[in-house]
Amino acid sequence: MTPQLAPTRTGILFVCLGNICRSPLAEGVFLGEVVRRGLGDRFVVDSCGTAAYHVGEAPDPRSCQVAAQYGLDITHQRARQLASADFARFDWIVAMDRANARAIEQARPSGARARVARFMDFVPDSTSQDVPDPYYGGPEGFERVYDLLRRGAGRLLDAVLAERAQEAG
Ligand code: 4NP
């Protein structure tokens, strides 16, 4: 019998500043989309922050609440800071805003191949280039973040799958 090789998993890392508001929600929404399409065994999905302010903490209760409202449990996640190893572990590093994207590029080890993308590039008809930081606002900001993530997740997954298909020839 020919041994079956396990398919290579594509790594997607979502990055914001604190890893307690936007990127944990992005991780939950994107993973939900991956699982909904039956692709759970083909992806590794994670999130982190460019800053270390909240390392080890669970997501902000307002993120957990909006996630729960839409059937997602993100309470097990714990904040961590972006590390050099992430540039080798992940194929795509997806920034929530432009400041995050700049910080990611500054942290990139020389020669690291990971592709850095901005999430808002996958949200149709968006007027902003940033997923707005809801940390200092009310719960409506978290609803807005969820809505943007929901609108962009499918298109981001389509883009990742298209790139994978192209690489496979
Ligand atoms: P996040 O939001 O980057 O979406 O997790 C923030 C969380 C914490 C802080 C700023 C933004 N902070 O300054 O502590």
Coordinates of C-alpha atoms and ligand atoms in Angstrom, one line a residue:
M1 CA 0.0 0.0 0.0
T2 CA 1.3 3.5 -0.8
P3 CA 1.7 5.5 2.3
Q4 CA -0.4 8.7 2.3
L5 CA 1.5 11.9 3.1
A6 CA -0.3 14.2 5.4
P7 CA -1.3 17.3 3.4
T8 CA 0.8 20.4 4.3
R9 CA -1.2 22.7 6.5
T10 CA -1.3 26.4 5.5
G11 CA -0.5 28.7 8.4
I12 CA -2.5 31.9 8.9
L13 CA -1.5 34.3 11.7
F14 CA -3.7 37.3 12.5
V15 CA -1.9 40.3 14.1
C16 CA -3.2 43.3 16.0
L17 CA -1.6 45.5 18.7
G18 CA -2.6 43.8 22.0
N19 CA -3.9 40.4 20.8
I20 CA -7.0 40.8 23.1
C21 CA -9.6 42.6 20.9
R22 CA -9.3 42.3 17.1
S23 CA -7.0 39.4 16.3
P24 CA -8.5 36.9 18.7
L25 CA -11.9 37.6 17.0
A26 CA -10.3 37.3 13.6
E27 CA -8.8 34.0 14.5
G28 CA -12.2 32.8 15.7
V29 CA -14.1 34.0 12.6
F30 CA -11.6 32.7 10.1
L31 CA -11.3 29.3 11.8
G32 CA -15.1 29.2 11.8
E33 CA -15.1 29.8 8.0
V34 CA -12.4 27.1 7.5
V35 CA -14.3 24.6 9.5
R36 CA -17.6 25.5 7.8
R37 CA -16.0 24.6 4.5
G38 CA -14.7 21.3 5.8
L39 CA -11.0 22.5 5.6
G40 CA -10.1 22.2 9.3
D41 CA -7.3 19.7 8.7
R42 CA -5.6 21.9 6.1
F43 CA -5.0 25.0 8.2
V44 CA -3.3 26.2 11.3
V45 CA -4.9 29.5 12.5
D46 CA -3.4 31.6 15.3
S47 CA -3.2 35.2 16.4
C48 CA -0.8 37.5 18.3
G49 CA 0.0 41.1 19.0
T50 CA 2.9 43.4 18.0
A51 CA 3.0 44.6 21.7
A52 CA 3.5 42.6 24.9
Y53 CA 1.0 44.6 27.0
H54 CA -1.4 41.7 27.6
V55 CA 0.7 38.6 27.1
G56 CA -0.9 35.6 28.8
E57 CA -4.4 37.2 29.1
A58 CA -7.6 35.9 27.7
P59 CA -9.4 38.0 25.0
D60 CA -11.2 41.1 26.1
P61 CA -14.6 40.2 27.5
R62 CA -16.3 42.4 24.9
S63 CA -14.6 40.3 22.1
C64 CA -15.6 37.1 23.9
Q65 CA -19.2 38.3 24.1
V66 CA -19.6 39.3 20.5
A67 CA -18.0 36.0 19.4
A68 CA -20.4 34.1 21.7
Q69 CA -23.3 36.0 20.2
Y70 CA -22.4 34.5 16.8
G71 CA -21.7 31.0 18.2
L72 CA -17.9 31.2 18.5
D73 CA -16.0 30.4 21.7
I74 CA -12.7 32.3 21.8
T75 CA -12.3 32.2 25.6
H76 CA -9.5 29.6 25.5
Q77 CA -7.1 31.9 23.5
R78 CA -4.2 33.6 25.4
A79 CA -2.4 36.7 24.2
R80 CA 1.2 36.4 22.9
Q81 CA 3.6 38.7 21.2
L82 CA 4.8 38.3 17.6
A83 CA 8.0 36.3 17.5
S84 CA 10.7 35.8 14.8
A85 CA 9.7 32.1 14.5
D86 CA 6.3 33.2 13.3
F87 CA 7.8 34.2 10.0
A88 CA 8.8 30.6 9.4
R89 CA 5.8 28.9 10.9
F90 CA 3.1 30.9 9.0
D91 CA 2.5 31.3 5.3
W92 CA 0.3 34.4 5.7
I93 CA 0.6 37.0 8.4
V94 CA -2.5 39.2 8.3
A95 CA -2.4 42.6 9.9
M96 CA -5.5 44.3 11.3
D97 CA -4.3 47.8 10.5
R98 CA -1.5 49.7 8.8
A99 CA 0.5 50.3 12.0
N100 CA 0.4 46.6 12.7
A101 CA 1.6 45.9 9.1
R102 CA 4.6 48.2 9.5
A103 CA 5.5 46.7 12.9
I104 CA 5.4 43.2 11.4
E105 CA 7.7 44.2 8.5
Q106 CA 10.1 45.8 11.0
A107 CA 10.2 42.5 12.9
R108 CA 10.7 40.4 9.8
P109 CA 14.0 38.4 10.0
S110 CA 16.1 38.8 6.8
G111 CA 15.1 36.3 4.2
A112 CA 11.9 35.2 5.9
R113 CA 9.3 34.3 3.2
A114 CA 6.0 34.8 5.1
R115 CA 3.6 37.0 3.2
V116 CA 2.2 40.0 5.0
A117 CA -1.3 41.1 4.0
R118 CA -3.8 43.7 5.3
F119 CA -7.2 42.3 6.3
M120 CA -9.1 45.2 5.0
D121 CA -7.9 44.5 1.4
F122 CA -10.3 41.5 1.6
V123 CA -13.4 43.4 2.7
P124 CA -15.5 44.5 -0.3
D125 CA -16.4 48.1 -0.6
S126 CA -14.3 49.1 2.4
T127 CA -13.7 52.8 2.8
S128 CA -11.0 52.3 5.5
Q129 CA -7.7 50.5 5.3
D130 CA -7.8 49.6 9.0
V131 CA -9.9 47.3 11.2
P132 CA -10.6 50.0 13.8
D133 CA -9.2 49.5 17.2
P134 CA -12.2 49.1 19.6
Y135 CA -10.3 48.9 22.9
Y136 CA -11.2 52.4 24.1
G137 CA -14.8 52.4 22.9
G138 CA -18.1 50.7 23.7
P139 CA -19.5 47.3 22.7
E140 CA -20.7 48.7 19.3
G141 CA -17.0 48.9 18.2
F142 CA -16.7 45.2 18.7
E143 CA -19.8 44.5 16.7
R144 CA -18.3 46.6 13.9
V145 CA -15.1 44.7 14.1
Y146 CA -17.0 41.4 13.9
D147 CA -19.0 42.6 10.9
L148 CA -15.8 43.5 9.0
L149 CA -14.2 40.2 9.9
R150 CA -17.2 38.3 8.8
R151 CA -17.3 40.2 5.5
G152 CA -13.6 39.6 4.7
A153 CA -13.0 36.1 6.0
G154 CA -14.4 34.3 3.0
R155 CA -12.5 36.3 0.5
L156 CA -9.3 35.9 2.4
L157 CA -9.8 32.2 2.5
D158 CA -10.5 32.2 -1.3
A159 CA -7.2 34.1 -1.9
V160 CA -5.2 31.7 0.3
L161 CA -6.7 28.7 -1.5
A162 CA -6.1 30.2 -4.9
E163 CA -2.5 30.8 -4.1
R164 CA -2.1 27.2 -2.8
A165 CA -3.7 25.9 -6.0
Q166 CA -1.3 28.0 -8.1
E167 CA 1.7 26.7 -6.1
A168 CA 0.6 23.1 -6.6
G169 CA 0.6 23.8 -10.3
Ligands
4NP1 P1 -6.2 45.0 19.9 O1 -6.7 46.2 20.9 O2 -4.9 45.5 19.3 O3 -7.3 44.9 18.9 O4 -6.0 43.8 20.8 C1 -5.9 46.8 21.9 C2 -5.8 46.2 23.1 C3 -5.1 46.8 24.1 C4 -4.5 48.0 23.9 C5 -4.6 48.6 22.6 C6 -5.3 48.0 21.6 N1 -3.7 48.6 24.9 O5 -3.2 49.7 24.7 O6 -3.6 48.0 26.0

